[in-house]
Structure formats: structure tokens, C-alpha cells
mmCIF file of C-alpha atoms and ligand atoms in Angstrom:
data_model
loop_
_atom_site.group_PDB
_atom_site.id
_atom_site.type_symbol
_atom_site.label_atom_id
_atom_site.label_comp_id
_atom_site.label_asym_id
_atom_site.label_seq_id
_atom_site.Cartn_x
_atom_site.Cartn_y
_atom_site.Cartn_z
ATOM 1 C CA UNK A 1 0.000 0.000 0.000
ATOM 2 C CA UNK A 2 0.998 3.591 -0.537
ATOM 3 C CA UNK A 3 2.329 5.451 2.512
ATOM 4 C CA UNK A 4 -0.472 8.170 3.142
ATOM 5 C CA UNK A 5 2.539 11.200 3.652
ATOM 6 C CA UNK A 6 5.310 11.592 1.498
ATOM 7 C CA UNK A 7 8.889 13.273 2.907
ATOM 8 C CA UNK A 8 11.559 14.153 0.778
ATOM 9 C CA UNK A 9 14.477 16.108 2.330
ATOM 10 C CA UNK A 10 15.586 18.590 -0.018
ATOM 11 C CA UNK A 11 17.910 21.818 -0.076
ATOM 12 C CA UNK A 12 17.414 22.528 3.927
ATOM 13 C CA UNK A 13 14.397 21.976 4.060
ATOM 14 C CA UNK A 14 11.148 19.000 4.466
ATOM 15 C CA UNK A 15 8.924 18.541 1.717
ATOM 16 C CA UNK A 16 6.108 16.438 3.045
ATOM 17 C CA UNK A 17 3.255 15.551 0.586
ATOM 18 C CA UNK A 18 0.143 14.123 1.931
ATOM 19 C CA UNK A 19 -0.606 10.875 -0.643
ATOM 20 C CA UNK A 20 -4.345 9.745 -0.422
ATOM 21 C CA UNK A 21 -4.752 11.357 -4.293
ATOM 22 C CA UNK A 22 -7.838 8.937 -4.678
ATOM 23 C CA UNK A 23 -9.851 10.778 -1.841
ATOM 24 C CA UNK A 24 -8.214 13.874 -2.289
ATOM 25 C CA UNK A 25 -5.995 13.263 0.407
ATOM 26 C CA UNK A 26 -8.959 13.172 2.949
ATOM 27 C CA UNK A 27 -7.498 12.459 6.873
ATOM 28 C CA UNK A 28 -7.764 9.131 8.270
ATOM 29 C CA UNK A 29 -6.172 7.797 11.177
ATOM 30 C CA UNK A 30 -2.854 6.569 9.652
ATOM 31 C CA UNK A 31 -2.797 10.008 7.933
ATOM 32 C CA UNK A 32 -2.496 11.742 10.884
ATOM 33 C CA UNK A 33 -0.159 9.190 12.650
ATOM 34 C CA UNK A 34 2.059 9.467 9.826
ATOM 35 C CA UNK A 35 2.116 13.181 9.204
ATOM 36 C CA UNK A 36 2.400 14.072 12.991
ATOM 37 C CA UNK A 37 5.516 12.020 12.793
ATOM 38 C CA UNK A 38 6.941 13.738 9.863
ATOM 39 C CA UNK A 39 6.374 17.445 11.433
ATOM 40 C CA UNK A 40 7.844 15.989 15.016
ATOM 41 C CA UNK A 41 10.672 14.707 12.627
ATOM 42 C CA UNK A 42 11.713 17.519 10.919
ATOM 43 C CA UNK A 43 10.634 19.872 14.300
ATOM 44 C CA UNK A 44 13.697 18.165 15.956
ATOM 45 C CA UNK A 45 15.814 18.030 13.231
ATOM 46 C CA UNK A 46 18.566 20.588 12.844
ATOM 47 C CA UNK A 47 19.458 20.346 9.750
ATOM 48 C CA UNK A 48 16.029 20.901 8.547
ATOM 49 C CA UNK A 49 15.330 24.542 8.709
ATOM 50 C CA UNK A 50 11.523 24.928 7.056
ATOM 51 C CA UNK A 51 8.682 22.525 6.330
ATOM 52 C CA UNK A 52 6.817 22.381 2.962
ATOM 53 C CA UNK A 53 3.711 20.681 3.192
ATOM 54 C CA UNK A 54 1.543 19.895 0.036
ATOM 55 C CA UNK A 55 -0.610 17.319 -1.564
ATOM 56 C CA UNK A 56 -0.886 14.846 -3.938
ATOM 57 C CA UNK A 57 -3.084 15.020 -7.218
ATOM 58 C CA UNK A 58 -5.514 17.356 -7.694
ATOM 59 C CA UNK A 59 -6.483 18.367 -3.994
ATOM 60 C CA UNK A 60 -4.571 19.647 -1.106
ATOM 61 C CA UNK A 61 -7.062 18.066 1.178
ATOM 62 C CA UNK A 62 -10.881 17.264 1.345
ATOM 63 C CA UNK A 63 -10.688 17.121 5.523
ATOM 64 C CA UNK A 64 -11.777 14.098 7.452
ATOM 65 C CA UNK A 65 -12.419 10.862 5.778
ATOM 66 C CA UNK A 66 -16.018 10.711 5.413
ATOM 67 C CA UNK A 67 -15.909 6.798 4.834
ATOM 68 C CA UNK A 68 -14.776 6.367 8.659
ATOM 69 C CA UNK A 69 -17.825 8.120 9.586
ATOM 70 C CA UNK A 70 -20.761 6.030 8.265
ATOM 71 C CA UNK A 71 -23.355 5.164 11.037
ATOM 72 C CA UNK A 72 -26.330 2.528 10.892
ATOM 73 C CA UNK A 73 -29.952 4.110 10.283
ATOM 74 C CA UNK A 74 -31.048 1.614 12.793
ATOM 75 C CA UNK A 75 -29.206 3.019 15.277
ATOM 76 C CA UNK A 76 -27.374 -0.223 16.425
ATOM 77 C CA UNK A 77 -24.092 1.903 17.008
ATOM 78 C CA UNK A 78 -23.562 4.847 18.671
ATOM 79 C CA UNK A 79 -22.306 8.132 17.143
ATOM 80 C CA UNK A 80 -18.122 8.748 17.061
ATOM 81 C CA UNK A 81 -17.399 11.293 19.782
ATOM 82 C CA UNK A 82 -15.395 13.746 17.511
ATOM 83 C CA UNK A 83 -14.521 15.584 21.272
ATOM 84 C CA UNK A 84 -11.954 12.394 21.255
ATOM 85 C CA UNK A 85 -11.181 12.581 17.715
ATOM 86 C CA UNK A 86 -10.182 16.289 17.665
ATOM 87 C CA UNK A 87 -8.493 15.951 21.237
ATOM 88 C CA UNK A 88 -6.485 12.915 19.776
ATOM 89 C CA UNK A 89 -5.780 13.978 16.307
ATOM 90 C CA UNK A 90 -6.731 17.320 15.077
ATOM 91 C CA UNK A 91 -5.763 19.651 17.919
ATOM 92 C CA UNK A 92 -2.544 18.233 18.479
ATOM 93 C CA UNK A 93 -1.671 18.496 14.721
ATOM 94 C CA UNK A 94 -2.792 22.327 14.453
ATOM 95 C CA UNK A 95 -0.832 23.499 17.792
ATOM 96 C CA UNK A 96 2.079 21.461 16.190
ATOM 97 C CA UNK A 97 2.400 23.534 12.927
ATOM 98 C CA UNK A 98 1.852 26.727 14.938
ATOM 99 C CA UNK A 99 3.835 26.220 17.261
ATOM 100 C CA UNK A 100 6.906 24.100 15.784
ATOM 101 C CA UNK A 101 10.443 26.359 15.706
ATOM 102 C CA UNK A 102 10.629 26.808 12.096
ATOM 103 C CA UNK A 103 8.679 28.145 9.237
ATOM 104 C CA UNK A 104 5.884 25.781 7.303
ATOM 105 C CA UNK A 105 5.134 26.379 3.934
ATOM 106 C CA UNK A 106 1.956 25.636 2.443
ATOM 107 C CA UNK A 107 1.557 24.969 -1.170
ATOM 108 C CA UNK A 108 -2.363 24.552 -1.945
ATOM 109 C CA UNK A 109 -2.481 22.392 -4.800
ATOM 110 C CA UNK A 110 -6.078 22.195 -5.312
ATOM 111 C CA UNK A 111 -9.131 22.366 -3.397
ATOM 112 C CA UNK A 112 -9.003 22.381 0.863
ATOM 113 C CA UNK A 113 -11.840 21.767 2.246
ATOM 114 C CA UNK A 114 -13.299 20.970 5.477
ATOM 115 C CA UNK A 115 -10.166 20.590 8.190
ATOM 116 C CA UNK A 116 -8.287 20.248 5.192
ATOM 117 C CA UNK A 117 -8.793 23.919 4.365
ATOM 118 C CA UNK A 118 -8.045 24.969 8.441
ATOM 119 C CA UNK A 119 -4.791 22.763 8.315
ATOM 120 C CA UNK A 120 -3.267 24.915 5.564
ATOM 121 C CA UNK A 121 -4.450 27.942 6.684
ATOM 122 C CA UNK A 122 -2.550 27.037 10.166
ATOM 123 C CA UNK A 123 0.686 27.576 7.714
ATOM 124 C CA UNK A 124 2.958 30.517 8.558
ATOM 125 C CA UNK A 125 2.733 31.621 4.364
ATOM 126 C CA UNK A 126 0.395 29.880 2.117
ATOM 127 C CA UNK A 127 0.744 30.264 -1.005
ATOM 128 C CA UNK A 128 -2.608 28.672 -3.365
ATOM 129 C CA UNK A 129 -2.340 27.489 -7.267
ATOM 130 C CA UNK A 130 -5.231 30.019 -9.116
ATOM 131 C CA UNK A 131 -7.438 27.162 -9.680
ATOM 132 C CA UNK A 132 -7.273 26.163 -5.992
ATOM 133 C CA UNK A 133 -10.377 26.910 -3.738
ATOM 134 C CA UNK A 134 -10.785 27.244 -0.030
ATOM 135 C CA UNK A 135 -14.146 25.514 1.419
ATOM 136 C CA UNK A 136 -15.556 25.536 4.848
ATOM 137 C CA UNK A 137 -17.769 22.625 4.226
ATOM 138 C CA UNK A 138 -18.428 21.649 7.517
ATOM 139 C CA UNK A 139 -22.027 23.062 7.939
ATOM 140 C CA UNK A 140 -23.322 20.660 4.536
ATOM 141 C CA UNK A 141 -22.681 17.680 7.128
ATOM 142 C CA UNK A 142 -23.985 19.211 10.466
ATOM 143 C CA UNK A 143 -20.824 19.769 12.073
ATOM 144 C CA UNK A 144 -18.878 23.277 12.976
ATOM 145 C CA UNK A 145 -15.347 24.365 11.595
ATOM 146 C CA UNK A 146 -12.870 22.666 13.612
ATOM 147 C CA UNK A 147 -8.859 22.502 13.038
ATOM 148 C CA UNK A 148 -8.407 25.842 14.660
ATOM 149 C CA UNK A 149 -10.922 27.733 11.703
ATOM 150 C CA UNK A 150 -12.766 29.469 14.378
ATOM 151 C CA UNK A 151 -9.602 31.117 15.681
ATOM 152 C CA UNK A 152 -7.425 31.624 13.004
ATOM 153 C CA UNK A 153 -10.057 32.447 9.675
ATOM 154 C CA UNK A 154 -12.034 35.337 11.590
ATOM 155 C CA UNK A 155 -7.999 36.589 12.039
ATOM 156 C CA UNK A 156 -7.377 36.538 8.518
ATOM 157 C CA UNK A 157 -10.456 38.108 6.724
ATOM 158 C CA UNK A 158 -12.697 39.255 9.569
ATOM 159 C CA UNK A 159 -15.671 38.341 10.981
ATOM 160 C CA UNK A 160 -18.362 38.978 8.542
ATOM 161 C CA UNK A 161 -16.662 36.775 5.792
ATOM 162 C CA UNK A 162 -15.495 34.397 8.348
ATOM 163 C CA UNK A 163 -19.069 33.904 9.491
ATOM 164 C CA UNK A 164 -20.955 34.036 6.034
ATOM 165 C CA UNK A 165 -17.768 31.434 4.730
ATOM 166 C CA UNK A 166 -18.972 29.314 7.554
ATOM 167 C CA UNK A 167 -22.565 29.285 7.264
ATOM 168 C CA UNK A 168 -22.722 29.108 3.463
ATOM 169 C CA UNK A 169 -20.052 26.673 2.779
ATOM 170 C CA UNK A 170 -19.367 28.983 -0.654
ATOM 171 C CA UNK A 171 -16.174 27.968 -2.438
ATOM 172 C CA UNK A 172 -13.393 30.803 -2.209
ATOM 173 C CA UNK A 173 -10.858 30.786 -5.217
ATOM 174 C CA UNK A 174 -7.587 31.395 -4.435
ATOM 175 C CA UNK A 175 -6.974 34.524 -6.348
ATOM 176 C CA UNK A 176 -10.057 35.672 -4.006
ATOM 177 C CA UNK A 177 -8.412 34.339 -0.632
ATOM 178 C CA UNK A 178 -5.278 36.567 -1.539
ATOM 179 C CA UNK A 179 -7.400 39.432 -2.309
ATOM 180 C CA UNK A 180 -8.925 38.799 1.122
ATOM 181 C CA UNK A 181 -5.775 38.259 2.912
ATOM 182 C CA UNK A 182 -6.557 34.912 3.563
ATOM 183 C CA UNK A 183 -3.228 33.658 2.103
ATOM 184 C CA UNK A 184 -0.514 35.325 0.812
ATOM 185 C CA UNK A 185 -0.902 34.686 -2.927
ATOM 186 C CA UNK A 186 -2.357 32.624 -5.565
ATOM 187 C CA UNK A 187 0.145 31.893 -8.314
ATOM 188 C CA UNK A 188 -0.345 30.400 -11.835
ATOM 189 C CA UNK A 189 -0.872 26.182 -11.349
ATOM 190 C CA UNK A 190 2.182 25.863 -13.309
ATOM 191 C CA UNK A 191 4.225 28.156 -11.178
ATOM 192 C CA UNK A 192 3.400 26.120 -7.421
ATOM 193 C CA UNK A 193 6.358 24.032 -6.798
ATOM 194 C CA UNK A 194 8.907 26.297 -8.169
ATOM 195 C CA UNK A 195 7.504 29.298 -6.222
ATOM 196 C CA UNK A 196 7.127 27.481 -2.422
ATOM 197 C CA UNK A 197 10.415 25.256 -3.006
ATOM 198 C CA UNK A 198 12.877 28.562 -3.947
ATOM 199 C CA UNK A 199 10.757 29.849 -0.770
ATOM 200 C CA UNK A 200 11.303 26.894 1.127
ATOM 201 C CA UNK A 201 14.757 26.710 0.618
ATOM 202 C CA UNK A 202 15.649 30.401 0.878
ATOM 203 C CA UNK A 203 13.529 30.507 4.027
ATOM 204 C CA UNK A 204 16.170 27.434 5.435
ATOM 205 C CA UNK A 205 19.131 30.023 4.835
ATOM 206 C CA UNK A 206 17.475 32.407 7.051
ATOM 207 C CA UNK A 207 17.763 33.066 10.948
ATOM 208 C CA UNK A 208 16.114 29.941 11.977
ATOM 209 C CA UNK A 209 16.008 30.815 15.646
ATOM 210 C CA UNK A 210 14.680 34.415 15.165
ATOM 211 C CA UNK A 211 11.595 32.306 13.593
ATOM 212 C CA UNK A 212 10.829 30.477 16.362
ATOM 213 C CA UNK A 213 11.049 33.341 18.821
ATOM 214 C CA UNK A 214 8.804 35.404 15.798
ATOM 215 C CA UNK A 215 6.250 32.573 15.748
ATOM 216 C CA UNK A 216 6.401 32.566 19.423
ATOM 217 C CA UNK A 217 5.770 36.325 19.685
ATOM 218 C CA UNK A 218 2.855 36.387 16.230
ATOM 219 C CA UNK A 219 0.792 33.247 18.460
ATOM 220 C CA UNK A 220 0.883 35.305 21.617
ATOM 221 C CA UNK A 221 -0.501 38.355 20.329
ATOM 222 C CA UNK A 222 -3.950 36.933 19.549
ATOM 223 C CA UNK A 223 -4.978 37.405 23.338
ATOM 224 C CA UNK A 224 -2.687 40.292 24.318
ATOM 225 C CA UNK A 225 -2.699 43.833 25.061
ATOM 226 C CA UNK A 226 0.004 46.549 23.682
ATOM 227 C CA UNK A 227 1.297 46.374 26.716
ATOM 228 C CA UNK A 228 1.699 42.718 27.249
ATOM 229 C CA UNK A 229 2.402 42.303 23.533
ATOM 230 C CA UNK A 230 5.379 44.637 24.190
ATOM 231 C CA UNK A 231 6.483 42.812 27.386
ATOM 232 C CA UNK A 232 6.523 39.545 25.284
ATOM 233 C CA UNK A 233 8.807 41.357 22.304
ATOM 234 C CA UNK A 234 11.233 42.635 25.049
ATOM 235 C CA UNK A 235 11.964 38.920 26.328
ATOM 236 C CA UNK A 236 11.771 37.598 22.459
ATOM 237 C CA UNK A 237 14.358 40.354 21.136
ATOM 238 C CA UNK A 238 16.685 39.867 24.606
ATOM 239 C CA UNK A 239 17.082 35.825 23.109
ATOM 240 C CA UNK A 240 17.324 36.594 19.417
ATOM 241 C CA UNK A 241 19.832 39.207 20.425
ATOM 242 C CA UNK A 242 22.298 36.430 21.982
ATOM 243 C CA UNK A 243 21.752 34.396 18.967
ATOM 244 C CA UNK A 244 24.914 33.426 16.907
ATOM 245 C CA UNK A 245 22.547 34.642 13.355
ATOM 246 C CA UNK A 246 22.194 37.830 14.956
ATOM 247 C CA UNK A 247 25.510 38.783 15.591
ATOM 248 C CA UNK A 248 26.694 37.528 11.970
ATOM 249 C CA UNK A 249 23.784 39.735 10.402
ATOM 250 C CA UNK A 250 25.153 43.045 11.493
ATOM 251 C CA UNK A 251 28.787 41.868 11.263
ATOM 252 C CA UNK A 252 27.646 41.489 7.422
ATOM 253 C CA UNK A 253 25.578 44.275 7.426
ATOM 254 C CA UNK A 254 28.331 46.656 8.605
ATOM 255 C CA UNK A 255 30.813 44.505 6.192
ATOM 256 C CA UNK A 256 28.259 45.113 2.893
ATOM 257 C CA UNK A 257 28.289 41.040 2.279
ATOM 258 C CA UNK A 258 25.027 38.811 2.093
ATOM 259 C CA UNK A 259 24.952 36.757 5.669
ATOM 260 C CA UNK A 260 25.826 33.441 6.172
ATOM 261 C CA UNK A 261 23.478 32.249 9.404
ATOM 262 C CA UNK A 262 23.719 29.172 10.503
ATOM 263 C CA UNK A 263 20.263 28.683 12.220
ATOM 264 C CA UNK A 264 22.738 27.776 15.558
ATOM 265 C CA UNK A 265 20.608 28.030 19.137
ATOM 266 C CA UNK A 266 22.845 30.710 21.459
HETATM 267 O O1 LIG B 301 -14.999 13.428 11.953
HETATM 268 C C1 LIG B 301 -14.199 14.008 12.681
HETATM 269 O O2 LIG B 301 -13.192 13.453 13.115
HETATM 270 C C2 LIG B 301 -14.429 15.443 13.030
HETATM 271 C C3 LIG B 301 -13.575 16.295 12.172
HETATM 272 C C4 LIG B 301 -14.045 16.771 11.013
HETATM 273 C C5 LIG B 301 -13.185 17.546 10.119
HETATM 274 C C6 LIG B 301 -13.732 17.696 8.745
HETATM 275 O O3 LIG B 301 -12.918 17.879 7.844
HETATM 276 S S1 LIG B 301 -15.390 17.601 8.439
HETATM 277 C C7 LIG B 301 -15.501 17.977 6.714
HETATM 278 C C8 LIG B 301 -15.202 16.768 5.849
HETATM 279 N N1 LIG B 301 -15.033 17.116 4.454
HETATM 280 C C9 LIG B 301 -16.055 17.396 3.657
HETATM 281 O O4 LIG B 301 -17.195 17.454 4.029
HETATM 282 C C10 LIG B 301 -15.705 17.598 2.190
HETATM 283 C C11 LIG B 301 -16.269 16.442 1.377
HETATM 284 N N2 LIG B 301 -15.852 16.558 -0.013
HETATM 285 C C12 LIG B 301 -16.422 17.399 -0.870
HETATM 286 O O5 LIG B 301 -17.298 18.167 -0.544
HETATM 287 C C13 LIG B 301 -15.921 17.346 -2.281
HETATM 288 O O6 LIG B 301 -15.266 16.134 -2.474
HETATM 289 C C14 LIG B 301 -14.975 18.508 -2.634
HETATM 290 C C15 LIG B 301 -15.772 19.820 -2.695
HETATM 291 C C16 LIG B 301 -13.837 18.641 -1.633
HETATM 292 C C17 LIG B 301 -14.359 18.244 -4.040
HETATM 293 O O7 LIG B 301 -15.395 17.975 -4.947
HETATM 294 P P1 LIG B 301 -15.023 17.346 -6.355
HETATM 295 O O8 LIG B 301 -16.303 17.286 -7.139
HETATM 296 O O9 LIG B 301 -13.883 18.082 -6.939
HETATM 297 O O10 LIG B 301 -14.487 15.867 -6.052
HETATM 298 P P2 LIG B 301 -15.353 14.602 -5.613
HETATM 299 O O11 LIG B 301 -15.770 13.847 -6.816
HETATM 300 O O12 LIG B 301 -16.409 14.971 -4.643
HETATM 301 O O13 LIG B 301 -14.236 13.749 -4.808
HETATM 302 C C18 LIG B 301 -13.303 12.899 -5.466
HETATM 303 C C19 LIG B 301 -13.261 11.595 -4.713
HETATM 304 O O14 LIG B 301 -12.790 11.865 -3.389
HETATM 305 C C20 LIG B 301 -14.641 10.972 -4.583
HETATM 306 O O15 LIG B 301 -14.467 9.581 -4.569
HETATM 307 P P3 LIG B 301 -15.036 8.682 -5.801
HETATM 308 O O16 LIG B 301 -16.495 9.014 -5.949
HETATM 309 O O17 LIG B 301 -14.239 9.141 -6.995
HETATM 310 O O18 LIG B 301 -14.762 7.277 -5.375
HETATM 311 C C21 LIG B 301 -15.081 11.439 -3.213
HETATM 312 O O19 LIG B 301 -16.017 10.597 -2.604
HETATM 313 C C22 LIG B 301 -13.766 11.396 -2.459
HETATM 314 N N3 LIG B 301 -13.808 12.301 -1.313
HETATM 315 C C23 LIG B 301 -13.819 13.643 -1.332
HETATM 316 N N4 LIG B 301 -13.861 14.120 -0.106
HETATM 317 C C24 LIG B 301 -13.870 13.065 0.728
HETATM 318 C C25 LIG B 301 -13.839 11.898 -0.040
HETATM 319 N N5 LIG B 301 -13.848 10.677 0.489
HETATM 320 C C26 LIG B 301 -13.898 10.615 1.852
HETATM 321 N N6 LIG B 301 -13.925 11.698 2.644
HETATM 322 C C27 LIG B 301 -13.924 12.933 2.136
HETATM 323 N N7 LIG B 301 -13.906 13.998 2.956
#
């Protein structure tokens, strides 16, 4: 059988691809198992600076696996508690790519929808082919956004659209997302895997440590005042300052040569 995620180690960086093409790379359990593995891999791994992640075929992802979710009309089973299945599988996955020390990439292949379209948009730059779409299609089966979407879409394009997104389940193109500030930009189909792997890899030459503490410092501002928000970039900037990539970038600065950082902890 096909492994369901895909990891190539390229120029710095991890390219990991989920593979269920057939179902549009819809989430079942050995999905997640196997793609939690691969971020925790290349979260620990110093050589690896940035994550890509992307699908297969001609979807990023269609969300859950519907098939897993069947239930008797009779009622001779009981319903899944999705509590347990978010608490086990989605949750952990979300705070992971938020919260992992490097930059993720996300290249939106084709349609997201469902979690599927939350999981990208819990990418630190996503960038969408033109004739990818964004669906929240969670309210055509009875269930709410999940996969962080309640926290993180209302962020991105407000409220209103957020809401209406939600409700409607209305496919959003990807030129329209960018417009929106949804993602960062919608490129031509052709153009996807050239465009996020130069990013990818560039991104691995960069000040891999300032990321982290900048990732750090972008999550905690959600719930924050100026004041605490300040209070949090003071103790940020004090580590970043006794990084090795810091001192090197105004050695180079003040020496008019490109820096060389070596994404090194202090
Ligand atoms: O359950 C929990 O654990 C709670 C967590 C929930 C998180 C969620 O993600 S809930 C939302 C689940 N996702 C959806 O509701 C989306 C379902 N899919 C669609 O609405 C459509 O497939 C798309 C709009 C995404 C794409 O439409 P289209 O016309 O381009 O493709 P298609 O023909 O519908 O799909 C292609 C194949 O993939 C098809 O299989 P077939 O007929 O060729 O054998 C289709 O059944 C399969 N597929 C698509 N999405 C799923 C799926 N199979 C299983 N699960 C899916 N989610």
C-alpha cells in the first residue's frame, strides 16, 4: 500500500506531501499518525530549517475521511465522539504547525476543504495554485469548523466573511483568498512548486532561531494587550539578540556582504 505522507528532504528543508490522491488526500487515522511524525521529525531536526507541506493530485485536502464516519440508520451503534477525535488527532496536529520552531510552507495544490482547508491555513505563508479553492464545508454535514478555523479564519479576513464562509459553505478561489488576505498569494498552477520550493529553501538560509522566537511572539498576540504584547517582544528580542545569526547579520551588514546564518541556538 501507498504510505499516506510523502517526505523528501531537499535543499534545507522538508517537503512532506500528503498521498491519499484517490480521496483527495482526505485524513484518516494513519494520515495523521504518519504526518504528525513527519512534522515531530523535521521539528527536531537541525538540519532541517523549514517545512513544505503539500498534496498529492488534484487536492490539497478534502478534511476528514467521510468513509470512517458512516453510522447505521437503525441506530445499532452509537455516534463517534469527535470531542476524542479532535483531542487525539486534530488539535494536536494544528498546535504542532503553529507552534513548531521553524517556518511551514503551504503549497495549496487544489481544493481544501473541510479541516483540510483549516490545516493549511494554520501555515505561517500559504501560497494557493489560481485554480485552488478554499471551502468551509463543515455546515453541509452538520458539524462546525474545527482545526483551529474558528480562531485563526475570523484573524485573517474578519468576521463577517469568516461567518458568512462558515454558514454558506461557498467555495473561495484562491486569487479571491489573496485578495482577502486569507493567504498570501495565488500563483499560476504551473508556477506552485517552483515558487514554495525557492521559498522553502531560501527561508532554510534564514535566521532559523529568530523564527521560532517570531512565531512565538505572532501566536501570543492573539490574546494580548500593547502592553503585554510589548512585554513579550522585550523577552523575544533579549534571546534573538544572543543568537549566533544575529551577531553575523550586522557583522555582514556593517561589512556590505550577504549573511551566512547558521540557524545555531545561542
Ligand atoms: O470526523 C471528525 O473526526 C471530526 C472532524 C471533522 C473535520 C472535517 O474535515 S469535516 C468535513 C469533511 N469534508 C467534507 O465534508 C468535504 C467532502 N468533499 C467534498 O465536498 C468534495 O469532495 C470537494 C468539494 C472537496 C471536491 O469535490 P469534487 O467534485 O472536486 O471531487 P469529488 O468527486 O467529490 O471527490 C473525489 C473523490 O474523493 C470521490 O471519490 P469517488 O467518488 O471518486 O470514489 C469522493 O467521494 C472522495 N472524497 C472527497 N472528499 C472526501 C472523499 N472521500 C472521503 N472523505 C472525504 N472527505
Amino acid at each position: 500500500m501507498e504510505p499516506s505522507i510523502l517526505v523528501a528532504h531537499r535543499d534545507g528543508y522538508a517537503e512532506i506531501t500528503l498521498n491519499r490522491p484517490e480521496r483527495l488526500n482526505a485524513f484518516t487515522v494513519d494520515m495523521h499518525v504518519a504526518l504528525r511524525a513527519a512534522l515531530e521529525a523535521a521539528a527536531s531536526d537541525p538540519a532541517c530549517r523549514a517545512v513544505l507541506l503539500t498534496g498529492q493530485g488534484r487536492g490539497f485536502s478534502a478534511g476528514q475521511d467521510l468513509t470512517a464516519r458512516a453510522q447505521p440508520t437503525d441506530g445499532s451503534a452509537s455516534p463517534p465522539d469527535l470531542g476524542v477525535t479532535l483531542e487525539t488527532y486534530y488539535n494536536p496536529l494544528i498546535r504542532l504547525i503553529r507552534t513548531m520552531p521553524k517556518p511551514v510552507i503551504v503549497a495549496v495544490n487544489g481544493v481544501a476543504a473541510g479541516a483540510g482547508a483549516n490545516i493549511a491555513l494554520a501555515g505561517d505563508i500559504v501560497i494557493a495554485a489560481k485554480s485552488a479553492k478554499f471551502i468551509q464545508a463543515f455546515a453541509k454535514i452538520g458539524l462546525i469548523p474545527d482545526a483551529g478555523g474558528t480562531f485563526i479564519l475570523p484573524r485573517l479576513i474578519g468576521m463577517a466573511r469568516a461567518t458568512a464562509l462558515m454558514m454558506t459553505g461557498e467555495p473561495i478561489p484562491a486569487e479571491t483568498a489573496a485578495d482577502w488576505g486569507m493567504i498570501w498569494k495565488a500563483v499560476d498552477d504551473a508556477d506552485l512548486v517552483a515558487t514554495t520550493r525557492a521559498l522553502a529553501a531560501q527561508l532554510a538560509t534564514q535566521p532559523t532561531q529568530g523564527f521560532a522566537l517570531l512565531k512565538q511572539a505572532l501566536n501570543a498576540s492573539a490574546g494580548h494587550s500593547l502592553e503585554e504584547q510589548l512585554t513579550v517582544e522585550r523577552d523575544l528580542q533579549r534571546r534573538a539578540g544572543l543568537t549566533p545569526d544575529y551577531a553575523e547579520g550586522v557583522r555582514a551588514f556593517l561589512e556590505k556582504r550577504p549573511a551566512h546564518f547558521t540557524g545555531r541556538p545561542a
